[in-house]
Coordinates of C-alpha atoms in Angstrom, one line a residue:
X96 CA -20.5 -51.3 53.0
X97 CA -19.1 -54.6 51.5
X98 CA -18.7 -57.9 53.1
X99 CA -15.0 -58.8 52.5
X100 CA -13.9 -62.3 54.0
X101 CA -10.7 -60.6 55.3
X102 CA -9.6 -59.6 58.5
X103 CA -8.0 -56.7 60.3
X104 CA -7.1 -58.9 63.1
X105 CA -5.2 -61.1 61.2
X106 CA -2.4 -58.4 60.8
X107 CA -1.8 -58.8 64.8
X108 CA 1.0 -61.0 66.2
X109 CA -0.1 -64.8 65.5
X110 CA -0.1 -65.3 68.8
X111 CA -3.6 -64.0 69.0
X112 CA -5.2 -65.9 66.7
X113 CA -5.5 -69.4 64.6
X114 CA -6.5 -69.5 61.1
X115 CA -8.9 -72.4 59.9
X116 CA -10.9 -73.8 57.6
X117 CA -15.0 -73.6 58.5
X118 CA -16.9 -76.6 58.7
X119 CA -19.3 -77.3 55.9
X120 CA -23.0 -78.2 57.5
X121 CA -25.3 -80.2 56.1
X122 CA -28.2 -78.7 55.6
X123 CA -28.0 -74.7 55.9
X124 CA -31.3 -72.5 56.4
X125 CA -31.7 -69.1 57.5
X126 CA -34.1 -69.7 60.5
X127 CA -34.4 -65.7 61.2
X128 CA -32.5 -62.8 59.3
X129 CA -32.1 -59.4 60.3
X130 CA -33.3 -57.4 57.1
X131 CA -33.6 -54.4 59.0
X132 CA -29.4 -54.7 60.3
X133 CA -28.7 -55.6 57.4
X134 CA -30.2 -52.6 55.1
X135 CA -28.5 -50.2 57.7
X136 CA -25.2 -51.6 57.2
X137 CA -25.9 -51.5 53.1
X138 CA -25.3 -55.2 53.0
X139 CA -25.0 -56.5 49.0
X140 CA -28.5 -57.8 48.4
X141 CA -27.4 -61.5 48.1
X142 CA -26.0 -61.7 51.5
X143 CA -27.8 -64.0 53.5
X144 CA -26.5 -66.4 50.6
X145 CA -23.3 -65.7 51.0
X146 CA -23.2 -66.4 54.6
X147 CA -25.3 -69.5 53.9
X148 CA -22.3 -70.6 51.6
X149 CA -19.6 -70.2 54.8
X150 CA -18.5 -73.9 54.9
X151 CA -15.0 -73.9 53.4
X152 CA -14.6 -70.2 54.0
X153 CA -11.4 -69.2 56.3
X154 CA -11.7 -67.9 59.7
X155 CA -9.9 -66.8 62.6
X156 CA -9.9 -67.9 66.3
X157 CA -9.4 -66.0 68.5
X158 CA -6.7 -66.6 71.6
X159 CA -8.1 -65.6 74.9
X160 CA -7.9 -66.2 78.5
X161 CA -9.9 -65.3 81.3
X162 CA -11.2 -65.2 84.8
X163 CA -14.0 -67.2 85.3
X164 CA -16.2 -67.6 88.4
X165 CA -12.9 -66.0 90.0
X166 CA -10.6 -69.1 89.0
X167 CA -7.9 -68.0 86.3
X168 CA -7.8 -70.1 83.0
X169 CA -4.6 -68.8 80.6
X170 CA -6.2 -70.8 78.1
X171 CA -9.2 -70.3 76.6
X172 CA -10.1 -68.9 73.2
X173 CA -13.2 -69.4 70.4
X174 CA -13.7 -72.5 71.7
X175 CA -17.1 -73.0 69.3
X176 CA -16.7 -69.3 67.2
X177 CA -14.3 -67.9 64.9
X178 CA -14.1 -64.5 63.1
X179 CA -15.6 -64.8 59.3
X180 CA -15.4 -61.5 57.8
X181 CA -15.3 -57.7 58.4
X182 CA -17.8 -55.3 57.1
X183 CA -16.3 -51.6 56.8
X184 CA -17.1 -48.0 55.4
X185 CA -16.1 -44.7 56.5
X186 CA -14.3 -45.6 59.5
X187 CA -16.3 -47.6 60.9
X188 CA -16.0 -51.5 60.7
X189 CA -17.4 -54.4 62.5
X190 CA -16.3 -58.0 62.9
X191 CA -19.0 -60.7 61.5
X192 CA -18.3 -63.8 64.1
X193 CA -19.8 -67.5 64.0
X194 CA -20.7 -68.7 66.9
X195 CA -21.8 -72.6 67.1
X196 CA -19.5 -73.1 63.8
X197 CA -17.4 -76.0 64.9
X198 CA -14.5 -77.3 66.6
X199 CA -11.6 -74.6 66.8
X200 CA -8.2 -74.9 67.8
X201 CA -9.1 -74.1 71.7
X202 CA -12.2 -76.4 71.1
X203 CA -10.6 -78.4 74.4
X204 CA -12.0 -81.1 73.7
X205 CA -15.5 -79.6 72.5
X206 CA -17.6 -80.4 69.3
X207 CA -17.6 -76.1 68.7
X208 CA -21.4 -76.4 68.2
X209 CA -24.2 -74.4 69.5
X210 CA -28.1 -75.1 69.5
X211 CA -30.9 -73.3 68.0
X212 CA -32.0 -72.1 71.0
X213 CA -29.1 -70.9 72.3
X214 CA -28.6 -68.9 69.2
X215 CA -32.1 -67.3 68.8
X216 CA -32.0 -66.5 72.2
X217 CA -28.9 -64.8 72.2
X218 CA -30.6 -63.2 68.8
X219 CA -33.5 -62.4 70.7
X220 CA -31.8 -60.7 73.7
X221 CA -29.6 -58.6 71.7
X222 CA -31.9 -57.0 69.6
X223 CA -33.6 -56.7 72.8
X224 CA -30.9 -54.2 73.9
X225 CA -30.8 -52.6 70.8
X226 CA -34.2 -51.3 71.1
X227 CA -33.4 -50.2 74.8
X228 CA -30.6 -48.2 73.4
X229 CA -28.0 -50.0 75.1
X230 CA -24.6 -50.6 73.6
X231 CA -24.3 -54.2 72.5
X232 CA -23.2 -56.8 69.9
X233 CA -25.9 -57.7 67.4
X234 CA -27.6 -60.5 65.9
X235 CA -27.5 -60.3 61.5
X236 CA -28.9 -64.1 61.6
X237 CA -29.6 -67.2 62.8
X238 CA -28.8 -70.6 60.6
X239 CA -30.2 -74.0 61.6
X240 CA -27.5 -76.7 60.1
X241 CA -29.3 -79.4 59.6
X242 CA -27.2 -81.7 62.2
X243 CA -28.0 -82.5 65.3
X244 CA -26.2 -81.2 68.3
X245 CA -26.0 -83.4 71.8
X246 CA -26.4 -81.7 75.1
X247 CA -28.5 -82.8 77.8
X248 CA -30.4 -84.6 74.8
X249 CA -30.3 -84.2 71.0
X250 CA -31.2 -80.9 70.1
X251 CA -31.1 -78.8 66.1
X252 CA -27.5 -77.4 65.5
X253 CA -27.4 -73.8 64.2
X254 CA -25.2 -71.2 63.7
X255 CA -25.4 -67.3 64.8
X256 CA -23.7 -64.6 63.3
X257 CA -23.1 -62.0 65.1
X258 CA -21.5 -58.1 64.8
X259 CA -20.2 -56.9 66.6
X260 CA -16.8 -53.4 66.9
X261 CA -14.5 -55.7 68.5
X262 CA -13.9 -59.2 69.6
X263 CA -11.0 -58.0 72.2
X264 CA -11.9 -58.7 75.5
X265 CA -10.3 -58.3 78.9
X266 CA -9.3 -61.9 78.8
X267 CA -7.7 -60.9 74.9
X268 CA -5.0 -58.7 77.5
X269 CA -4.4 -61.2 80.3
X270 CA -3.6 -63.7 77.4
X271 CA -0.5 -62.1 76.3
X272 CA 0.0 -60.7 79.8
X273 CA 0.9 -64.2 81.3
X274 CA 2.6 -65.0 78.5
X275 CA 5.0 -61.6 79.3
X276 CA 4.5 -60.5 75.2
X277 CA 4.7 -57.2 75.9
X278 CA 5.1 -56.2 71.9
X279 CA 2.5 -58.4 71.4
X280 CA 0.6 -56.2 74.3
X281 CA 1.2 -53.2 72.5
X282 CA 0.0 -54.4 69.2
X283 CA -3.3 -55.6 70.7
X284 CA -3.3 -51.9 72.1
X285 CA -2.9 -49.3 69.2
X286 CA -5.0 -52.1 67.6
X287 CA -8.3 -51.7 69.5
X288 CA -7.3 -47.9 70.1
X289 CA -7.2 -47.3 66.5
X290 CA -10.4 -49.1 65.9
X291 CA -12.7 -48.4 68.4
X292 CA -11.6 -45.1 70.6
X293 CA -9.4 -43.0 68.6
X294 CA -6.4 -41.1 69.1
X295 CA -5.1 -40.1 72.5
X296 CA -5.4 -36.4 73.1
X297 CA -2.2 -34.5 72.7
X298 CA 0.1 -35.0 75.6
X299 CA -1.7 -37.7 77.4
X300 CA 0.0 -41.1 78.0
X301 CA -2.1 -43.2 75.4
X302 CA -2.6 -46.4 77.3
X303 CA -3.3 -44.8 80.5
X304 CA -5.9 -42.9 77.9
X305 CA -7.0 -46.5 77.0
X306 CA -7.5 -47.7 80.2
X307 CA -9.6 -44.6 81.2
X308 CA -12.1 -44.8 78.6
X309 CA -12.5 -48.4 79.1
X310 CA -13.6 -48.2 82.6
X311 CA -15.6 -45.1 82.0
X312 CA -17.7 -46.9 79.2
X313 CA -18.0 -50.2 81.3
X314 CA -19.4 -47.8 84.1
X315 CA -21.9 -46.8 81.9
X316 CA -23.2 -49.7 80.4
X317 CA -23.8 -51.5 83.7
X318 CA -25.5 -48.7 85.1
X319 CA -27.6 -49.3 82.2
X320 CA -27.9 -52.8 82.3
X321 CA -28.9 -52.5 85.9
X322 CA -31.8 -49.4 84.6
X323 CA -33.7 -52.0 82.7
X324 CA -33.3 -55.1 85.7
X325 CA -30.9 -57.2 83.5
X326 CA -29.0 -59.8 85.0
X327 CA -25.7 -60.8 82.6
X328 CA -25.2 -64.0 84.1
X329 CA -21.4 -64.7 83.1
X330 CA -19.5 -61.5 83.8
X331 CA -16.1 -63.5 83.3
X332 CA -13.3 -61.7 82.0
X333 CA -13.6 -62.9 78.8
X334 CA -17.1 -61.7 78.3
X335 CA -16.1 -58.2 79.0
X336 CA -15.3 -56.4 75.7
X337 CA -13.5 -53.2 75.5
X338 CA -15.3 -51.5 73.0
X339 CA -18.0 -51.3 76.0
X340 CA -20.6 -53.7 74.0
X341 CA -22.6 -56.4 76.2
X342 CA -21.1 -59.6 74.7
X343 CA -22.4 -63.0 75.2
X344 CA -26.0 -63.6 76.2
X345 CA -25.4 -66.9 77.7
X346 CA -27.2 -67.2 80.7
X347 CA -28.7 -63.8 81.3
X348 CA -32.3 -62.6 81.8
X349 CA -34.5 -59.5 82.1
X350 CA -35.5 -59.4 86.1
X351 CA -39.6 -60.2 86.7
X352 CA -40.1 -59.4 90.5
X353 CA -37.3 -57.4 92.0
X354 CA -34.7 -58.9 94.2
X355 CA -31.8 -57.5 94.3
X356 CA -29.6 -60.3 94.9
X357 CA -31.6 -62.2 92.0
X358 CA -29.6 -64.7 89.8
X359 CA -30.5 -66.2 86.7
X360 CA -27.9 -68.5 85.7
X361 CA -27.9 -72.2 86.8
X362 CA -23.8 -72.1 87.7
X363 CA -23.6 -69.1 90.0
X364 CA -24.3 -71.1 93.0
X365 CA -22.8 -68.6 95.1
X366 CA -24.2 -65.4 93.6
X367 CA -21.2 -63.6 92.4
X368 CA -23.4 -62.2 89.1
X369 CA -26.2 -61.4 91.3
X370 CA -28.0 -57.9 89.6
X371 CA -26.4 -55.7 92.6
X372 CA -23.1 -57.4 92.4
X373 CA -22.3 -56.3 88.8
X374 CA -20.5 -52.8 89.7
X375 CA -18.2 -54.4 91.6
X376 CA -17.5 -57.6 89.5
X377 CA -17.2 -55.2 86.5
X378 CA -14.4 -53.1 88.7
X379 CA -12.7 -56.9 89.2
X380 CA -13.0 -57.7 85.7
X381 CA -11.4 -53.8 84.8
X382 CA -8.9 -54.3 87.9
X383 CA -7.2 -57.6 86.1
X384 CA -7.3 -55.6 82.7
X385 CA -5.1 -52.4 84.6
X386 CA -3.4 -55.3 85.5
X387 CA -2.4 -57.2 82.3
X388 CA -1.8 -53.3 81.1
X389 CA 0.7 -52.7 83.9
X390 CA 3.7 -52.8 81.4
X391 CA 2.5 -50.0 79.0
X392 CA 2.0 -47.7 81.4
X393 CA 5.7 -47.6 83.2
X394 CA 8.2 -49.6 83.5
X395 CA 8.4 -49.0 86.6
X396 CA 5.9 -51.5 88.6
X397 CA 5.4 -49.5 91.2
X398 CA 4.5 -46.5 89.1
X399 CA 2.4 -48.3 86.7
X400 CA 0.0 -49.7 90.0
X401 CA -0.2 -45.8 90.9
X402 CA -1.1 -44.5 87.4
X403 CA -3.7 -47.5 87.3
X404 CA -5.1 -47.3 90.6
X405 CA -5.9 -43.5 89.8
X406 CA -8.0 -44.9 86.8
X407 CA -9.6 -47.3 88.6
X408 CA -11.0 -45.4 91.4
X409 CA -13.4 -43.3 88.9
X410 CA -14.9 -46.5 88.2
X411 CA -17.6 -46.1 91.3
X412 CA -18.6 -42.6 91.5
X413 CA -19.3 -42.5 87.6
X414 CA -21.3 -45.8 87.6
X415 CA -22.9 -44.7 91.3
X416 CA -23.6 -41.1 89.0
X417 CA -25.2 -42.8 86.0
X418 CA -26.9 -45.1 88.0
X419 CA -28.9 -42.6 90.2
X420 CA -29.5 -40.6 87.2
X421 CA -31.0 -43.4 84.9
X422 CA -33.3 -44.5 88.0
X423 CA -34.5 -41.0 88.9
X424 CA -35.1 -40.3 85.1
X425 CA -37.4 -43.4 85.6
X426 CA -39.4 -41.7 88.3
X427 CA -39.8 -38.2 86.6
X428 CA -37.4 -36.7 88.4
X429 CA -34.9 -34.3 86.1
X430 CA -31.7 -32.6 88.5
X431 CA -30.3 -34.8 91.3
X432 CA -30.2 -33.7 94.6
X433 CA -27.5 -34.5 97.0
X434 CA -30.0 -36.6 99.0
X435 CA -31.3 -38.8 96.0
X436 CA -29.0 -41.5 96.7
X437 CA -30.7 -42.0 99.4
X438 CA -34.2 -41.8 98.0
X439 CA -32.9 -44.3 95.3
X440 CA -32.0 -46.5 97.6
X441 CA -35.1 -46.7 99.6
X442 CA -36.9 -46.8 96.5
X443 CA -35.2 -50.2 95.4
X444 CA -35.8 -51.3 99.4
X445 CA -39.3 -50.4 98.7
X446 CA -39.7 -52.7 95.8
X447 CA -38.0 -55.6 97.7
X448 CA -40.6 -55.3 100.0
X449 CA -43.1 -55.0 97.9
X450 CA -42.1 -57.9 96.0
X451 CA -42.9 -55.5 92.4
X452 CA -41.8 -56.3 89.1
X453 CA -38.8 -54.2 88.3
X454 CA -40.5 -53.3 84.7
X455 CA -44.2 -53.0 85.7
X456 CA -43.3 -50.7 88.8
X457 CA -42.3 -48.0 87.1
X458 CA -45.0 -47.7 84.4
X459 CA -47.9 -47.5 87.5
X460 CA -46.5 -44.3 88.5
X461 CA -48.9 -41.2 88.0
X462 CA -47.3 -38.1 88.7
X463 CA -51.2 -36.6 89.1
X464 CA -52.4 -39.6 91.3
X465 CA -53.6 -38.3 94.3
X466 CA -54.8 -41.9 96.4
X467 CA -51.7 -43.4 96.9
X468 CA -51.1 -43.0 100.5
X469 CA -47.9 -45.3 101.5
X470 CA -44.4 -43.6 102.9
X471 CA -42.7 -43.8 100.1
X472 CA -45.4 -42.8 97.5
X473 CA -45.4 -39.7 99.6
X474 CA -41.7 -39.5 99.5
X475 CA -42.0 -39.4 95.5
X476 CA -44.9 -37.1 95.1
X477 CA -42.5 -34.4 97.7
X478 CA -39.5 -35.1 95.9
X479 CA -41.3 -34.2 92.7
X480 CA -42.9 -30.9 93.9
X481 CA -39.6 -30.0 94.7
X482 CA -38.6 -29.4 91.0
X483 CA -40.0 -26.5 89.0
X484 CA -41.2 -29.2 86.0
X485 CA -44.3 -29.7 85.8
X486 CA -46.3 -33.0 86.5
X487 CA -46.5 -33.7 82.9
X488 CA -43.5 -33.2 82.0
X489 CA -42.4 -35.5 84.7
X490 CA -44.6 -37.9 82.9
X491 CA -42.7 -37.3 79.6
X492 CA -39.4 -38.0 80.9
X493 CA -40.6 -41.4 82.4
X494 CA -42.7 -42.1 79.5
X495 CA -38.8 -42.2 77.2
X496 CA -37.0 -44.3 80.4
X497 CA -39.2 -46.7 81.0
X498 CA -40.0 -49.7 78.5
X499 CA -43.1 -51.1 78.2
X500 CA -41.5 -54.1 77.1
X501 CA -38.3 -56.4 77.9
X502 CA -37.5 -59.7 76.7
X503 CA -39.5 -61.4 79.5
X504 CA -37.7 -65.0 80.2
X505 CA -41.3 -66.5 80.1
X506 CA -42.1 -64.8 76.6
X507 CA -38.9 -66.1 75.1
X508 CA -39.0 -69.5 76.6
X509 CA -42.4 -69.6 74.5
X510 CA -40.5 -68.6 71.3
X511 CA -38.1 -70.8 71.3
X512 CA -40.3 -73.7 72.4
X513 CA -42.3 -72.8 69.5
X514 CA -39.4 -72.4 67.0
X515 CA -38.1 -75.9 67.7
X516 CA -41.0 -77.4 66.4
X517 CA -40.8 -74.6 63.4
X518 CA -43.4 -72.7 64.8
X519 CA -41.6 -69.1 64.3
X520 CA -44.4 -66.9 64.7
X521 CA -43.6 -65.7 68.3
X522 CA -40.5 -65.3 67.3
X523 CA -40.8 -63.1 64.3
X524 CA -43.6 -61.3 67.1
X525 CA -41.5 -60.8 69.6
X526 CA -38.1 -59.6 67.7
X527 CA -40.6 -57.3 65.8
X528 CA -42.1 -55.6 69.0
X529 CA -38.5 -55.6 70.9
X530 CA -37.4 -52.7 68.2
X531 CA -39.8 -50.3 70.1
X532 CA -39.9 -51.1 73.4
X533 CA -41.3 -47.3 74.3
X534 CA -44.2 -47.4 72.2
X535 CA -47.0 -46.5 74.0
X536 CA -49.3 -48.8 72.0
X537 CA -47.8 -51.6 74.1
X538 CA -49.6 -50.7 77.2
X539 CA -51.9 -54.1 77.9
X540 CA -50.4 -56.0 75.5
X541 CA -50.0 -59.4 76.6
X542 CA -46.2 -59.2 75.7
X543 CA -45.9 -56.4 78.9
X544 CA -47.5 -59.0 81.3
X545 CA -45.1 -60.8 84.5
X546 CA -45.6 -64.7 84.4
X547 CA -48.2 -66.4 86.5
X548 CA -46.2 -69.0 88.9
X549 CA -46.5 -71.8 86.4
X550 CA -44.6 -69.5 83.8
X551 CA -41.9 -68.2 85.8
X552 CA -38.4 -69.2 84.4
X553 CA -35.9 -69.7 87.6
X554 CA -32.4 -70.0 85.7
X555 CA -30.9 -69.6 82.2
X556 CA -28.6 -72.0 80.9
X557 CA -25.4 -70.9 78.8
X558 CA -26.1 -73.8 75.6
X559 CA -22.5 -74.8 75.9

């Protein structure tokens, strides 16, 4: 692949997008670089200089708007982040986007900088998730800018740069939906449909199409997100991205003891993002995207609710599907059985009430334990006698759905203390052991162990 400072998007209706000239920072260093990304995508070997050298460059901002916390903003937009350059081969291409690079046009008002530890923990999170296996945007680097950046106090600036298959989010729709561009609509359509799910099968009306195999990937990532006890934080409608990526690790966090009404980020006062309210904030989010959509589908209105509605209601049943699966793959357990919803259920109850960590839980199972004498242990060890697999291969299948590791909020906290001071050794440990999160070898590692009370990290802070 080759990194060419051009841009796809850039063919779509200006409406979408502002071009302008990046900022040059004072003092650019690569703080952590993704050598591994980076040889997989067959970047040019001087690369990390030529993203070093992006002051001057040309970029594009992106025009959003979105639902956030519930209350409707029509404008919004790369506030602090613009598009730099595309990297494509075979197909296959992938935005490279800046995020902490300066003051945009939809800046409101905003400096468009980001600190260093907003950016390695967004680097740190994502390439969390890519171990795990789940779809997401990814991290090529991290550079420090030399400036200073003022928050609650003066912190280092730095820049991220992220990958990501697409930069169109729901908000990316409702923007030109408000605005009643309905060519522009299109555009944005056939756009992200060319690039990221194909063509329509023969026949089929292609937006409808579009809209079905966006909710069907949301559906499964948060099903996934919710396997692993991840808590998004900011599920606004312009951090859902259609391509079916998680975007935006803002404030987010990996759950320690299970609750299931747990949240993380320091602005969801009232819970909306809690970990068992994603389904149905993720149906929301997809509800106003069938909405901004209504004109592809018919012209008639009444029509075009119908054909959506249809859509929509797969959402549940194929997250509810997914999401019984991925937890009773977790207990050993290989066909589901029309009562397992059930058992699911009262195993998550069961963990409430045992106050467990959501990781640890799961990797004290023993299929062959025999003294473990509590209802719902004997529940499990009925459930799995009732399947002709054998107790080890039970073991097997929980042994490749259960991590040993997650980005643990108190482990990263400690990295990014660490790497303010330019300590970035448990940074560079923890990236490193994130990219095998199954390994075996983990087991006792102090990496794998829940924070004493003094360690526990209560919220998670978006670095705006």
């Amino acid at each position: 692949m080759s990194l060419s400072f051009t841009h796809s998007y850039a063919s779509l209706p200006p409406i979408l997008h502002r071009s302008l000239a990046l900022e040059p920072v004072a003092a650019p260093r690569t703080v952590i670089a993704n050598l591994a990304l980076a040889k997989a995508l067959n970047l040019p070997a001087n690369w990390q200089e030529t993203l070093l050298n992006f002051g001057g460059k040309q970029g594009l901002a992106m025009a959003y708007a979105g639902h956030q916390f519930g209350g409707f903003n029509a404008q919004l937009g790369d506030g602090r982040a613009a598009l730099l350059a595309e990297i494509g081969s075979g197909g296959e291409s992938f935005d490279v986007h800046l995020k902490g690079s300066g003051a945009t046009p939809f800046s409101r008002n905003g400096d468009g900088k980001a600190t260093l530890s907003a950016m390695l923990r967004e680097y740190i999170v994502s390439e969390a998730f890519a171990g795990l296996g789940i779809p997401t945007t990814r991290s090529l680097a991290v550079v420090a800018t030399g400036e200073p950046v003022y928050r609650e106090r003066a912190e280092q600036g730095a820049v991220l740069f992220r990958l990501a298959k697409s930069h169109v989010r729901v908000g990316t729709f409702q923007y030109l939906a408000v605005r009643k561009d309905i060519e522009a609509l299109k555009s944005l359509a056939d756009y992200e449909m060319a690039r990221n799910f194909g063509k329509a099968p023969e026949g089929v009306h292609k937006y409808l199409w579009l809209l079905e195999q966006v909710i069907s990937r949301q559906a499964s990532l948060i099903a996934q997100w919710m396997s692993v006890g991840f808590i998004h934080g900011v599920m606004n409608t312009d951090n859902m991205q259609l391509a079916g990526e998680t975007i935006d690790f803002g404030p987010c966090a990996f759950m320690d003891v299970f609750h299931p009404q747990k949240v993380f980020s320091s602005i969801d006062h009232g819970g909306r993002y809690a970990w068992d309210k994603q389904p149905v904030m993720a149906l929301w989010n997809l509800t106003r995207l069938a909405e901004a959509m209504l004109p592809l589908l018919d012209e008639d209105r009444a029509k075009a609710i119908a054909m959506a509605e249809t859509e929509l209601e797969k959402f549940l049943p194929q997250f509810e599907r997914e999401f019984e699966q991925r937890f009773l793959a977790k207990l050993g357990i290989f066909e589901r059985h029309e009562s397992d919803a059930d058992f699911v259920a009262a195993t998550l109850q069961h963990m409430a009430d045992t106050q467990s960590d959501f990781t640890n839980f799961f990797l004290a199972l023993n299929p062959d334990a025999t003294n473990e004498n509590s209802p719902w242990h004997k529940t499990w060890k009925a459930r799995l006698a009732d399947q002709p697999q054998t107790a080890a291969e039970a073991t097997m299948l929980m042994a490749r759905s259960n991590p040993l590791l997650i980005a643990r909020n108190h482990r990263v906290a400690e990295a990014l203390k660490a790497a303010e001071v330019g300590d970035l050794a448990p940074l560079e440990r923890l990236v490193a052991v994130l990219k095998h999160p199954f390994d075996q070898a983990l087991r006792g590692s102090d990496l794998t162990t829940p924070p004493n009370e003094q360690e526990e990290v209560r919220q998670t802070f978006c670095g705006t």
